[in-house]
Coordinates of C-alpha atoms in Angstrom, one line a residue:
M3 CA 9.7 -28.7 21.5
S4 CA 10.8 -25.0 21.8
A5 CA 9.4 -22.7 19.3
D6 CA 12.9 -21.9 17.1
Q7 CA 12.9 -26.0 17.0
A8 CA 9.1 -26.0 15.7
P9 CA 8.4 -27.4 12.2
A10 CA 8.8 -24.5 9.8
G11 CA 5.0 -25.8 8.5
C12 CA 3.8 -25.8 12.1
V13 CA 0.2 -25.4 12.6
V14 CA -0.6 -22.2 14.7
P15 CA -2.9 -23.1 18.1
Q16 CA -6.6 -22.7 18.1
S17 CA -7.1 -22.6 21.6
G18 CA -6.4 -18.3 21.5
R19 CA -6.0 -15.4 19.5
S20 CA -2.6 -14.9 17.2
V21 CA -1.2 -12.3 15.3
L22 CA 1.5 -12.6 12.4
V23 CA 4.0 -10.3 12.5
L24 CA 6.3 -9.0 9.8
A25 CA 9.4 -7.3 9.9
H26 CA 12.2 -5.8 8.3
T27 CA 15.1 -7.0 10.2
G28 CA 17.9 -6.2 8.7
R29 CA 18.1 -3.2 10.6
P30 CA 18.5 -2.7 14.5
E31 CA 15.8 -0.4 15.2
A32 CA 13.1 -2.8 13.6
V33 CA 14.6 -5.9 15.6
A34 CA 14.3 -3.3 18.6
A35 CA 10.8 -3.1 17.9
L36 CA 10.0 -6.2 17.2
T37 CA 11.1 -7.3 20.4
K38 CA 9.1 -4.7 22.1
V39 CA 5.6 -5.9 20.2
V40 CA 7.0 -9.8 20.9
H41 CA 7.0 -8.7 24.8
R42 CA 3.7 -6.8 24.8
F43 CA 1.7 -9.6 23.3
A44 CA 3.0 -12.4 25.2
E45 CA 1.9 -9.9 28.4
A46 CA -1.8 -9.8 26.8
G47 CA -1.3 -13.6 26.1
I48 CA -1.6 -13.5 22.4
Q49 CA 0.3 -15.6 20.1
T50 CA 2.9 -14.1 18.3
V51 CA 3.6 -15.7 14.6
M52 CA 6.8 -15.1 12.5
T53 CA 8.3 -17.0 10.0
P54 CA 11.9 -18.6 11.4
D55 CA 14.0 -16.4 8.8
E56 CA 12.6 -13.1 11.0
A57 CA 12.7 -14.8 14.2
S58 CA 16.2 -16.1 14.1
A59 CA 16.9 -11.7 14.8
L60 CA 15.5 -12.3 18.2
S61 CA 17.3 -13.7 20.9
R62 CA 16.9 -17.0 21.9
Q63 CA 14.9 -16.4 24.9
D64 CA 12.4 -14.6 22.7
R65 CA 12.4 -16.8 20.3
D66 CA 11.0 -18.7 22.3
R67 CA 7.6 -16.6 22.9
V68 CA 7.1 -16.9 19.5
V69 CA 5.5 -19.8 17.0
Q70 CA 7.5 -20.0 14.1
C71 CA 5.6 -21.2 10.5
E72 CA 5.7 -20.4 7.2
L73 CA 3.6 -18.0 5.7
E74 CA 1.4 -20.3 3.9
G75 CA 0.0 -21.4 7.0
A76 CA 0.2 -18.9 9.3
V77 CA -2.2 -16.2 7.3
D78 CA -5.3 -17.6 7.0
T79 CA -5.2 -18.4 11.1
A80 CA -3.8 -15.2 12.2
E81 CA -6.4 -12.2 13.3
L82 CA -4.3 -9.4 12.0
V83 CA -1.1 -9.3 10.6
I84 CA 1.1 -6.6 11.7
V85 CA 4.1 -5.0 9.9
L86 CA 7.1 -3.4 11.2
G87 CA 8.9 -1.1 8.1
G88 CA 8.2 1.3 5.9
D89 CA 5.9 1.1 2.7
G90 CA 7.9 -1.5 0.7
T91 CA 7.8 -3.8 3.8
I92 CA 4.2 -3.4 4.2
L93 CA 3.5 -4.0 0.2
R94 CA 5.2 -7.2 0.5
A95 CA 2.6 -8.4 3.2
A96 CA -0.1 -6.8 0.8
E97 CA 1.2 -9.7 -1.4
I98 CA 0.0 -12.1 1.5
V99 CA -3.6 -11.0 2.7
R100 CA -5.0 -9.7 -0.8
G101 CA -8.1 -11.2 -1.5
G102 CA -8.3 -12.9 2.1
D103 CA -10.1 -11.9 5.6
T104 CA -7.0 -11.0 7.4
P105 CA -6.6 -7.3 7.6
L106 CA -3.0 -6.0 7.6
L107 CA -1.9 -2.9 10.1
G108 CA 1.6 -1.5 9.6
V109 CA 3.9 0.3 11.8
N110 CA 6.2 2.5 10.1
L111 CA 9.6 2.2 10.7
G112 CA 10.9 3.9 7.5
H113 CA 10.2 7.5 6.2
V114 CA 6.7 9.1 5.0
G115 CA 4.7 5.9 5.4
F116 CA 1.7 6.5 3.8
L117 CA 0.2 3.0 4.0
A118 CA 1.1 2.6 8.2
E119 CA -1.4 3.2 10.7
A120 CA 1.1 3.7 13.5
E121 CA 4.6 5.3 13.9
R122 CA 7.6 3.3 15.6
E123 CA 7.1 5.4 18.8
E124 CA 3.4 4.5 19.3
I125 CA 4.3 0.5 19.3
V126 CA 3.0 -0.1 23.0
G127 CA -0.2 1.8 22.6
T128 CA -0.9 -0.4 19.3
V129 CA -0.4 -3.5 20.7
A130 CA -2.3 -2.4 23.4
R131 CA -5.3 -1.4 21.3
V132 CA -4.8 -4.7 18.8
A133 CA -5.2 -6.8 22.6
A134 CA -8.4 -4.8 23.2
G135 CA -9.7 -5.4 19.7
D136 CA -10.0 -1.6 19.2
Y137 CA -9.6 -1.0 15.8
R138 CA -11.7 -0.8 12.4
V139 CA -10.9 -2.3 9.2
E140 CA -11.3 -0.7 5.4
E141 CA -11.6 -2.6 2.0
R142 CA -8.6 -1.1 -0.5
M143 CA -9.3 -1.5 -4.1
T144 CA -6.1 -3.2 -5.9
L145 CA -5.4 -3.3 -9.8
D146 CA -5.2 -6.4 -12.0
V147 CA -2.9 -6.0 -14.9
R148 CA -2.0 -8.3 -18.3
V149 CA 0.7 -7.8 -20.9
V150 CA -0.8 -9.1 -24.5
H151 CA 1.2 -9.5 -27.5
D152 CA -0.2 -10.5 -31.2
G153 CA -3.6 -12.2 -28.8
V154 CA -1.0 -13.7 -26.3
V155 CA -1.1 -12.6 -22.8
L156 CA 2.3 -12.5 -21.9
A157 CA 2.5 -11.7 -18.1
S158 CA -0.7 -11.1 -15.6
S159 CA -0.1 -9.3 -12.1
W160 CA -2.0 -7.1 -9.7
A161 CA -1.1 -4.2 -7.9
V162 CA -2.4 -2.2 -4.6
N163 CA -0.6 1.5 -5.3
E164 CA 0.1 1.7 -8.7
V165 CA 1.3 -0.2 -12.2
S166 CA 3.7 1.8 -14.4
V167 CA 4.6 1.1 -18.0
E168 CA 8.3 2.5 -18.4
K169 CA 10.6 2.9 -20.7
A170 CA 13.3 -0.1 -21.2
N171 CA 16.5 2.2 -22.3
R172 CA 17.0 5.4 -20.3
E173 CA 18.7 6.6 -23.6
R174 CA 15.4 6.7 -25.5
M175 CA 11.8 8.0 -25.2
L176 CA 8.8 5.4 -25.0
E177 CA 6.3 6.0 -28.0
L178 CA 2.9 5.0 -26.3
V179 CA -0.6 5.3 -26.5
V180 CA -3.4 5.7 -24.0
D181 CA -6.7 4.6 -24.5
V182 CA -9.8 4.1 -21.9
D183 CA -12.6 1.7 -22.3
G184 CA -10.9 0.8 -25.6
R185 CA -11.5 4.5 -26.8
P186 CA -8.2 6.4 -27.7
L187 CA -7.1 9.1 -25.6
S188 CA -3.5 10.4 -26.4
S189 CA -0.4 9.4 -28.0
F190 CA 2.7 10.7 -26.8
G191 CA 6.5 10.0 -26.0
G192 CA 8.0 10.1 -22.6
D193 CA 9.3 8.3 -19.8
G194 CA 6.1 6.0 -19.4
V195 CA 2.6 6.5 -17.8
I196 CA 1.3 5.3 -14.5
A197 CA -2.3 3.7 -13.7
A198 CA -2.8 4.2 -10.0
T199 CA -5.4 3.2 -7.4
P200 CA -6.3 6.0 -4.4
T201 CA -4.3 4.5 -2.2
G202 CA -1.1 5.0 -4.4
S203 CA -1.9 8.5 -5.3
T204 CA 0.6 9.6 -2.8
A205 CA 3.2 7.3 -3.8
Y206 CA 4.7 7.2 -7.3
A207 CA 2.0 8.9 -8.8
F208 CA 2.1 11.8 -6.7
S209 CA 6.0 12.1 -7.3
A210 CA 4.8 12.1 -11.1
G211 CA 2.6 15.3 -11.0
G212 CA -1.0 13.6 -10.4
P213 CA -3.3 14.5 -7.7
V214 CA -3.8 13.2 -4.1
V215 CA -7.0 11.2 -4.0
W216 CA -8.9 10.5 -0.9
P217 CA -9.0 7.0 -0.2
E218 CA -12.7 7.0 0.4
V219 CA -13.0 7.8 -3.2
E220 CA -13.2 5.1 -5.9
A221 CA -11.5 6.0 -8.7
L222 CA -8.4 5.3 -11.4
L223 CA -5.8 7.7 -12.1
V224 CA -3.9 7.9 -15.1
V225 CA -0.6 9.9 -14.8
P226 CA 1.9 10.1 -17.9
I227 CA 5.7 10.2 -16.8
S228 CA 7.6 13.4 -18.4
A229 CA 5.6 13.2 -21.4
H230 CA 6.4 15.0 -24.5
A231 CA 2.5 16.2 -25.1
L232 CA 0.0 19.3 -25.3
F233 CA -2.3 17.0 -23.7
A234 CA -0.5 14.7 -21.1
R235 CA -2.5 16.0 -18.3
P236 CA -3.0 13.4 -15.1
L237 CA -6.5 11.9 -15.3
V238 CA -9.4 10.6 -12.9
I239 CA -11.4 7.9 -14.1
A240 CA -14.3 5.8 -13.4
P241 CA -13.3 3.0 -11.2
T242 CA -15.0 0.3 -13.8
S243 CA -13.3 1.8 -16.5
V244 CA -10.5 -0.2 -18.1
V245 CA -6.8 1.8 -19.0
G246 CA -5.2 0.4 -21.9
V247 CA -1.6 1.4 -22.6
E248 CA -0.1 0.2 -26.1
V249 CA 3.6 0.3 -26.8
L250 CA 4.1 1.4 -30.2
P251 CA 6.0 -0.5 -32.7
G252 CA 9.4 0.4 -33.3
T253 CA 9.9 1.7 -30.0
G254 CA 13.5 -0.5 -29.9
D255 CA 13.8 -2.2 -26.4
G256 CA 10.2 -1.7 -25.6
G257 CA 8.8 -0.7 -22.3
V258 CA 8.9 -2.7 -18.7
L259 CA 5.7 -3.2 -16.7
W260 CA 6.4 -2.4 -13.1
C261 CA 3.8 -3.4 -10.3
D262 CA 4.1 -1.7 -7.3
G263 CA 7.5 -1.4 -8.1
R264 CA 8.3 -5.3 -7.0
R265 CA 7.3 -7.0 -9.8
T266 CA 8.2 -6.8 -13.1
F267 CA 7.5 -7.6 -16.5
A268 CA 8.5 -7.1 -20.2
A269 CA 6.3 -5.2 -22.6
P270 CA 7.9 -5.1 -25.7
A271 CA 7.1 -3.2 -29.0
G272 CA 3.8 -3.7 -30.3
S273 CA 2.4 -5.1 -27.0
R274 CA -0.6 -3.6 -25.2
V275 CA -0.8 -3.1 -21.3
E276 CA -4.1 -3.8 -20.1
V277 CA -5.4 -2.3 -16.3
R278 CA -8.6 -2.7 -14.8
R279 CA -9.9 -3.0 -10.9
S280 CA -9.4 -5.8 -9.3
P281 CA -12.4 -8.0 -7.7
Q282 CA -9.9 -8.6 -5.2
T283 CA -9.2 -6.2 -2.2
V284 CA -6.7 -6.0 0.7
R285 CA -8.0 -5.0 4.4
L286 CA -6.1 -2.8 6.4
A287 CA -6.3 -2.1 9.9
R288 CA -7.6 1.5 11.2
L289 CA -6.8 2.8 14.6
S290 CA -7.1 6.6 14.3
T291 CA -10.6 8.1 13.9
G292 CA -9.1 11.1 12.3
I293 CA -9.7 12.5 8.5
F294 CA -7.4 11.9 5.9
T295 CA -6.5 15.9 5.9
D296 CA -4.7 15.1 9.0
R297 CA -3.2 12.2 7.5
L298 CA -1.9 14.7 4.7
V299 CA -0.7 17.3 6.6
A300 CA 1.1 14.9 9.4
K301 CA 3.3 12.9 6.5
F302 CA 4.1 15.8 4.4
G303 CA 4.5 18.3 7.3
L304 CA 2.4 20.9 5.5
P305 CA 2.7 24.6 6.5
V306 CA -1.4 25.3 8.6
A307 CA 0.0 28.5 10.7
G308 CA -2.9 31.1 10.5
W309 CA -5.7 28.6 10.1
R310 CA -8.7 29.4 12.7
G311 CA -11.3 26.6 11.7
P312 CA -15.0 27.0 10.9
R313 CA -17.2 29.5 12.9
E314 CA -20.6 28.4 13.8
P315 CA -23.0 30.9 12.0
Q316 CA -24.3 33.8 13.9
G317 CA -28.0 34.8 13.8
P318 CA -29.1 38.8 13.3
R319 CA -28.3 41.3 15.3
D320 CA -29.9 44.1 16.3
A321 CA -28.5 47.8 15.8
G322 CA -26.5 47.4 19.3
G323 CA -25.0 44.4 18.2
R324 CA -27.3 42.4 20.4
P325 CA -28.9 38.6 18.7

């Protein structure tokens, strides 16, 4: 039986290494990158696993190079999940690997791509590094969130980047009160509020005026969105804290809860949204040994002209300038 005839619920062979590859196959450049990855892994003797839907974007000859499986049966047996796409595609993959042992490695085919580890022009080198096992794994914190109304849990979800409570009606402000660890902090009207992880500090929270937080820092960010208030500054709080956002009664259509901009739930007037650190993490595979500062400069194209760097301290000199 050829790979493209394999049943959707197939079992990946355990005789060798396998990598699950996910791609945004709606764009020609993604299909070209995917084809290159499949070829390189085949040459390295590593089995490429794909979903039938995404494998259908390949030529018939290349489909014969991969094992086609539904995600449920492929993730646990894969050494790594490689994602070809932008941050949205990587966030979709995070839903699959969260809480498990399989790390995620993103190759950016989008714009900024802060979650990605490599760029499209680095695909060949990336596959070579994976084949050599030359990568390290970082644990990234995620958030758990729930919506409670009159003591009833209306919805619960999670996020890698951020949770946002936003107005449901664009013509009206959303009236909120924010508390931290069960103590009220401030009430205001505006477009909403964001609770983000350090990973998400360069995403929606950054666009709303929040600080950039280094990934090694364990913290929660609270960032108001277009708030009409004297005290509506971004906050960096302890990772053990619980952020509460109450949608005040009389707020018309109420609010909407968004998780990573992917999953949405109603937050009606009178409801309470609670955000806390999740016990489950997402594991990201890293190839670079550079520090986060370099990543910021590269992704945002920050100007660093004129920088000379630290100089070695010099000891005392005599009157002639000699050490």
